[in-house]
CSV table of C-alpha atoms in Angstrom, one decimal:
chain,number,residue,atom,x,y,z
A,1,UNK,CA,1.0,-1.0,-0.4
A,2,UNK,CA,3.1,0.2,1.9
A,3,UNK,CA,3.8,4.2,1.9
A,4,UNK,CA,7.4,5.8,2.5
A,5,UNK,CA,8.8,8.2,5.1
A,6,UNK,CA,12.4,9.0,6.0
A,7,UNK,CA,12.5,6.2,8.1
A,8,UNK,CA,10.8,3.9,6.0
A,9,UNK,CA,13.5,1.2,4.8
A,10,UNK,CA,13.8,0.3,0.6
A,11,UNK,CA,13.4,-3.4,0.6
A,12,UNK,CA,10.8,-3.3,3.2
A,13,UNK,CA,8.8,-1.1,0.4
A,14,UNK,CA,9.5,-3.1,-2.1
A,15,UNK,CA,8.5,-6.6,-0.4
A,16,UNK,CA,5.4,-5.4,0.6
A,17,UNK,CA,3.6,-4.8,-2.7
A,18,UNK,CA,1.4,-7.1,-4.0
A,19,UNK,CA,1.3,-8.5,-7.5
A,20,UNK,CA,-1.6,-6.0,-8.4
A,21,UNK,CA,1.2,-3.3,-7.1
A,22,UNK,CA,3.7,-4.3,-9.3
A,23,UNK,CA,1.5,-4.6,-12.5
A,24,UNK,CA,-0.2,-1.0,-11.6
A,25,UNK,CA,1.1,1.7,-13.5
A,26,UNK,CA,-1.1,4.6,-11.8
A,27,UNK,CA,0.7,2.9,-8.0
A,28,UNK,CA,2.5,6.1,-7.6
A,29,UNK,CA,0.5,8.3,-10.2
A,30,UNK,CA,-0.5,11.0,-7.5
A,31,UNK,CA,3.1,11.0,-6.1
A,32,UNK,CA,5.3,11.0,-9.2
A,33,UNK,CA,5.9,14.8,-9.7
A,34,UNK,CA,7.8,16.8,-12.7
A,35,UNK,CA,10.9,17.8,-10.3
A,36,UNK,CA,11.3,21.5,-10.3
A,37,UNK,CA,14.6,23.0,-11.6
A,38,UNK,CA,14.3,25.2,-8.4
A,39,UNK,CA,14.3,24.1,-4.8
A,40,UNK,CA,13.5,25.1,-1.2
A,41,UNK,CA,15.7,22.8,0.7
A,42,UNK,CA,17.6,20.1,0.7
A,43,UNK,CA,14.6,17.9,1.8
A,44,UNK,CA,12.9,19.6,-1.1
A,45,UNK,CA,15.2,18.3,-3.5
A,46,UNK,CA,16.1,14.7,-2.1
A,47,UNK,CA,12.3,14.1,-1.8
A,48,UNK,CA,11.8,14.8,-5.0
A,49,UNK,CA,13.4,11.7,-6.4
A,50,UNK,CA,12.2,9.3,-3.7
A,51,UNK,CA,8.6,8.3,-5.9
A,52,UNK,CA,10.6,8.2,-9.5
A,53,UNK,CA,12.8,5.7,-7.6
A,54,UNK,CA,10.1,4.0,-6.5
A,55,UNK,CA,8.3,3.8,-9.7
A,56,UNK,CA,11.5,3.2,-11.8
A,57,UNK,CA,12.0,-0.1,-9.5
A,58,UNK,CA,8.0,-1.4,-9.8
A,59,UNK,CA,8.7,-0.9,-13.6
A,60,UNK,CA,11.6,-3.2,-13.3
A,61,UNK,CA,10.0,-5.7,-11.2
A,62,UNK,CA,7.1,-5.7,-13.8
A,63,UNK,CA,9.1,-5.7,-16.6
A,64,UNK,CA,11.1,-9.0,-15.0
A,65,UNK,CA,7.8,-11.3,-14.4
A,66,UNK,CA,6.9,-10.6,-18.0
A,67,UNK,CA,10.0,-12.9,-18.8
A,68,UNK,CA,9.5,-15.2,-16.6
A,69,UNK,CA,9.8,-18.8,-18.9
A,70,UNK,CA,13.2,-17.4,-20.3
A,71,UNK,CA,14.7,-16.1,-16.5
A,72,UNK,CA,17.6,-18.0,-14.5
A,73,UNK,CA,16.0,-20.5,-12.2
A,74,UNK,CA,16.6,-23.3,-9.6
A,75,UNK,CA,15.2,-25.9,-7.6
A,76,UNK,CA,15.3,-25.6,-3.6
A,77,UNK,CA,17.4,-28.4,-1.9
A,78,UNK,CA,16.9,-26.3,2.0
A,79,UNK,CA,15.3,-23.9,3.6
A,80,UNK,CA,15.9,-23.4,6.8
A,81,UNK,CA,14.9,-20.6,9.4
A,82,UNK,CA,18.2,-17.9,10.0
A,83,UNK,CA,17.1,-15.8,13.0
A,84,UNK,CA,18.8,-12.1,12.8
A,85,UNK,CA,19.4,-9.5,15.9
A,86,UNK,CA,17.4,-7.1,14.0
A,87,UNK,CA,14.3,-9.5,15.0
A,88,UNK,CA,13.8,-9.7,11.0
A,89,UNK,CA,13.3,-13.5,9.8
A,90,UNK,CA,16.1,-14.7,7.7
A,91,UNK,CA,16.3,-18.0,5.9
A,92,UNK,CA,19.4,-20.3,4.6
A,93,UNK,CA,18.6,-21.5,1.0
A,94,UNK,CA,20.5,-24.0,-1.1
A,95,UNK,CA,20.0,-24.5,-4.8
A,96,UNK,CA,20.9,-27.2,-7.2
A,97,UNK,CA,21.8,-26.4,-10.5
A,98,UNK,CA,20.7,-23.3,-11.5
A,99,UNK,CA,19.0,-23.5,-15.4
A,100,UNK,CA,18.6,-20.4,-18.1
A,101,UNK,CA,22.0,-19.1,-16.6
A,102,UNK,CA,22.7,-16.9,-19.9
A,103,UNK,CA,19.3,-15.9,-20.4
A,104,UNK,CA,19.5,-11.4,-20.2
A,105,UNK,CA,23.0,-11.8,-18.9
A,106,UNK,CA,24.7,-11.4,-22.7
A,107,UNK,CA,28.0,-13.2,-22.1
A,108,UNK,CA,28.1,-13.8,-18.7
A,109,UNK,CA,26.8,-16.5,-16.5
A,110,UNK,CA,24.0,-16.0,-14.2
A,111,UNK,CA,25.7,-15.7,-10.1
A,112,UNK,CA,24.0,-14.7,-7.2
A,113,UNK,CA,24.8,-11.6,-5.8
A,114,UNK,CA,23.8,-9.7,-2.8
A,115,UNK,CA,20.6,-7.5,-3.6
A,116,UNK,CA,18.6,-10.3,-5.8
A,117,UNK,CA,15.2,-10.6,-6.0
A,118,UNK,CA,13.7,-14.4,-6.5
A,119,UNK,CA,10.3,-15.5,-6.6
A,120,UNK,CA,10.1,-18.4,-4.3
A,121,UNK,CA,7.4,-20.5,-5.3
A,122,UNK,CA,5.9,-23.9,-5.4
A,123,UNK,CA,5.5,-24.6,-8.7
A,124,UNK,CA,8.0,-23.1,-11.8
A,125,UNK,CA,5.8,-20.2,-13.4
A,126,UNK,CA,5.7,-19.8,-17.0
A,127,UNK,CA,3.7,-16.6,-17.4
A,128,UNK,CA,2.0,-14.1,-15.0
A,129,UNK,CA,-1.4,-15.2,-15.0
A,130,UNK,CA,0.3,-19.0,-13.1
A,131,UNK,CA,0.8,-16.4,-10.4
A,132,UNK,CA,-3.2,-16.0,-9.8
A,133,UNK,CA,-3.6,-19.7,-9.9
A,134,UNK,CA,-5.7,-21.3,-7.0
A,135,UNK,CA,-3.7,-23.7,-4.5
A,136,UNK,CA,-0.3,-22.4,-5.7
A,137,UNK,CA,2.1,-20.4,-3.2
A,138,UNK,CA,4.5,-17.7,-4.0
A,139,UNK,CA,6.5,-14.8,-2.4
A,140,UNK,CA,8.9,-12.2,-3.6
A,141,UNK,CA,12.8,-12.8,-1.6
A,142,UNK,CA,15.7,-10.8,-1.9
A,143,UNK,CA,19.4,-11.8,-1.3
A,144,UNK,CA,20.5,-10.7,2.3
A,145,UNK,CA,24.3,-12.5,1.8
A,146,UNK,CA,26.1,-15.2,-0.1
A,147,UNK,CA,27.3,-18.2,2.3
A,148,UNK,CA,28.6,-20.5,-0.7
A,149,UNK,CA,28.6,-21.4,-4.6
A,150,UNK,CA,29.9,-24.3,-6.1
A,151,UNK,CA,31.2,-24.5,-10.1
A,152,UNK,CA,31.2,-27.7,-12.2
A,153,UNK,CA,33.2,-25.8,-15.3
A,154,UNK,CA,33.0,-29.6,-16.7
A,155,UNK,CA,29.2,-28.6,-17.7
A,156,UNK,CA,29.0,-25.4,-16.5
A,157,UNK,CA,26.2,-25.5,-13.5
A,158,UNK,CA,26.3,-23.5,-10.6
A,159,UNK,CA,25.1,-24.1,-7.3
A,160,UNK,CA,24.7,-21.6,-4.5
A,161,UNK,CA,23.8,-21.3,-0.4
A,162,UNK,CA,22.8,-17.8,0.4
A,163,UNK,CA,20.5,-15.9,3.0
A,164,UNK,CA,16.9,-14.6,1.5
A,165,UNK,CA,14.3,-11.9,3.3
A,166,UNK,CA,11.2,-13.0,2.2
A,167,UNK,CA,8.1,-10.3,2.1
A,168,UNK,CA,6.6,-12.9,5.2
A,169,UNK,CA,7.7,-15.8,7.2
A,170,UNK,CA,7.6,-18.8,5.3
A,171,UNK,CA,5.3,-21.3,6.7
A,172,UNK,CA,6.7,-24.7,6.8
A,173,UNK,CA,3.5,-26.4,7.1
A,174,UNK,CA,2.4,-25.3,3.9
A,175,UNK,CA,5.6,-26.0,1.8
A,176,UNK,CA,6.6,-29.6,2.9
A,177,UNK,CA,7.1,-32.4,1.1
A,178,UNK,CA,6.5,-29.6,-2.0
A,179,UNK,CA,9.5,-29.0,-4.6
A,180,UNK,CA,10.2,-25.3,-4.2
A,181,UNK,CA,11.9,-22.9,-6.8
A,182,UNK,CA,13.8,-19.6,-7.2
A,183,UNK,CA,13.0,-17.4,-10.2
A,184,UNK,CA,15.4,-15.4,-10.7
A,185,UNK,CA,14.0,-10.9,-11.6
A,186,UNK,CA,16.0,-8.6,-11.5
A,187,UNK,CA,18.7,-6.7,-8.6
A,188,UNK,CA,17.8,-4.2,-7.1
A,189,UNK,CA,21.4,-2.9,-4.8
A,190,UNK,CA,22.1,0.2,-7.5
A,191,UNK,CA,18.3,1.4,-6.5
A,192,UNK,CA,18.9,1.2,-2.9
A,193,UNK,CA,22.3,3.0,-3.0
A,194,UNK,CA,20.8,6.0,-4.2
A,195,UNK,CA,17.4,5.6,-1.7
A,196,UNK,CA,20.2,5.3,1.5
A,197,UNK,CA,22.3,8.4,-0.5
A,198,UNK,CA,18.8,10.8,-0.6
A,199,UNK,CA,17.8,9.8,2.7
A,200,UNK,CA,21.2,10.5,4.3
A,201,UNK,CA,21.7,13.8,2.7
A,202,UNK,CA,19.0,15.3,3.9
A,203,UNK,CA,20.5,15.2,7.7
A,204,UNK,CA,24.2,16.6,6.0
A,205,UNK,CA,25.3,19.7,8.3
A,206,UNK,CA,27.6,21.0,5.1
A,207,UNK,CA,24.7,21.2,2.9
A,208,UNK,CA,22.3,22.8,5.8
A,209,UNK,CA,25.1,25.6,6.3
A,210,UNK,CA,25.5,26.0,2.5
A,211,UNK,CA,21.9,27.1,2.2
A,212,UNK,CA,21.3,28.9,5.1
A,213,UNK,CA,21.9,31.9,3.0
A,214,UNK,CA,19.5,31.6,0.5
A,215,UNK,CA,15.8,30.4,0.4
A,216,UNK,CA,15.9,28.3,-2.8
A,217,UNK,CA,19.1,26.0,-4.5
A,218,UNK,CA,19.8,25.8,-7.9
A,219,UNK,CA,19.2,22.3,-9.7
A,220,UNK,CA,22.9,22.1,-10.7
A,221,UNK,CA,24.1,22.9,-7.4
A,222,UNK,CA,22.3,20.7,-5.8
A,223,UNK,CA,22.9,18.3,-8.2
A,224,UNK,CA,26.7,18.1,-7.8
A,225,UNK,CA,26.1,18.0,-4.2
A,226,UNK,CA,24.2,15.4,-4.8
A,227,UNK,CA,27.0,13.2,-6.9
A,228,UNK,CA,28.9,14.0,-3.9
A,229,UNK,CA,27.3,12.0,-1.3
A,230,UNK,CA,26.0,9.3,-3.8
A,231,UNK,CA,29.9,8.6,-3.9
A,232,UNK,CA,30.8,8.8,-0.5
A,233,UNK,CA,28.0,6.5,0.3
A,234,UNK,CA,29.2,3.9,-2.2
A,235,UNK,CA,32.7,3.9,-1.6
């Protein structure tokens, strides 16, 4: 498990856990605090929210691979290696028809979006425990960018080409001439608004000047404060 700093990125935390992370309720146990209705400083009160963020999204995650045999799915057609300037390892992915589109979606569709997690995997779990199975591969991947999805309204399937981060580099020696899959879990973009909006506020020069006058901020200050730059940062 990888631990969290100011510098440390979301997604980066979130990729690295393992599946024993994920399924470990106690992960943040020593870290998850009962937030104070009165704080020292800004840092103070951003950090106090950075572990229940983390925990709130592990609980999501978990509560996604408990679904697994009813979540949107499809069969990789390509995969091939997307280099980016940021020396991070991208990779192009294109689906065919993607299956269970209207499974936890009520009446909408299943489309990718920016911010997805998938499971790309060898084989097409059904339940957790295929996870643990020996000989089988599998590694949590999260949207980076749509390229391209193509609608057949006839029969309603949808196929897409989009750019994945995967928690390693895929090695192409192990997954050829095997039929790969992306299980669909949950989005995580909302979560990693409000991560980039706690970490930036903590460097704001308006809210440093509006408590140099006083040692400790109260909660519903802060808190509207808070809103503020959550907005900004999403706009």
């Amino acid at each position: 498990m990888t631990t969290t700093n100011g510098d440390s990125d979301f997604t980066d935390i979130m990729l690295s856990w393992s599946l024993q992370d994920i399924f470990n309720q106690d992960l943040y146990k020593d870290k998850v605090k009962c937030i104070e209705l009165r704080f020292k400083s800004v840092g103070h009160y951003f950090g106090s929210y950075v572990y229940p963020l983390l925990e709130e999204t592990r609980t999501q995650l978990c509560s996604s691979m408990e679904i697994l045999q009813s979540s949107p799915f499809a069969e990789v057609v390509s995969l091939k290696e997307a280099p980016d300037n940021k020396n991070r390892m991208f990779y192009n992915v294109r689906t065919n028809r993607w299956r269970n589109r209207s499974s936890g979606h009520g009446n909408q569709m299943y489309k990718t979006l920016i911010g997805d997690v998938f499971m790309l995997a060898d084989f097409k779990p059904e339940i957790v425990d295929d996870l643990q199975r020996t000989g089988k591969m599998w590694t949590l991947v999260v949207s980076a960018g749509l390229v391209e999805e193509e609608t057949n309204d006839h029969n309603a399937e949808l196929m897409s080409s989009f750019k994945i981060l995967p928690s390693k580099d895929i090695d192409f020696d192990q997954v050829a001439q095997k039929s790969m899959f992306l299980i669909y879990l949950t989005n995580i973009t909302p979560n990693r608004r409000i991560w980039e909006a706690l970490h930036m506020s903590r460097n704001s020069k308006l809210i440093q000047k509006l408590l140099c006058a006083a040692d400790e901020v109260r909660v519903n200050f802060m808190l509207c404060l808070y809103i503020k730059c959550f907005k900004f940062n999403i706009m």
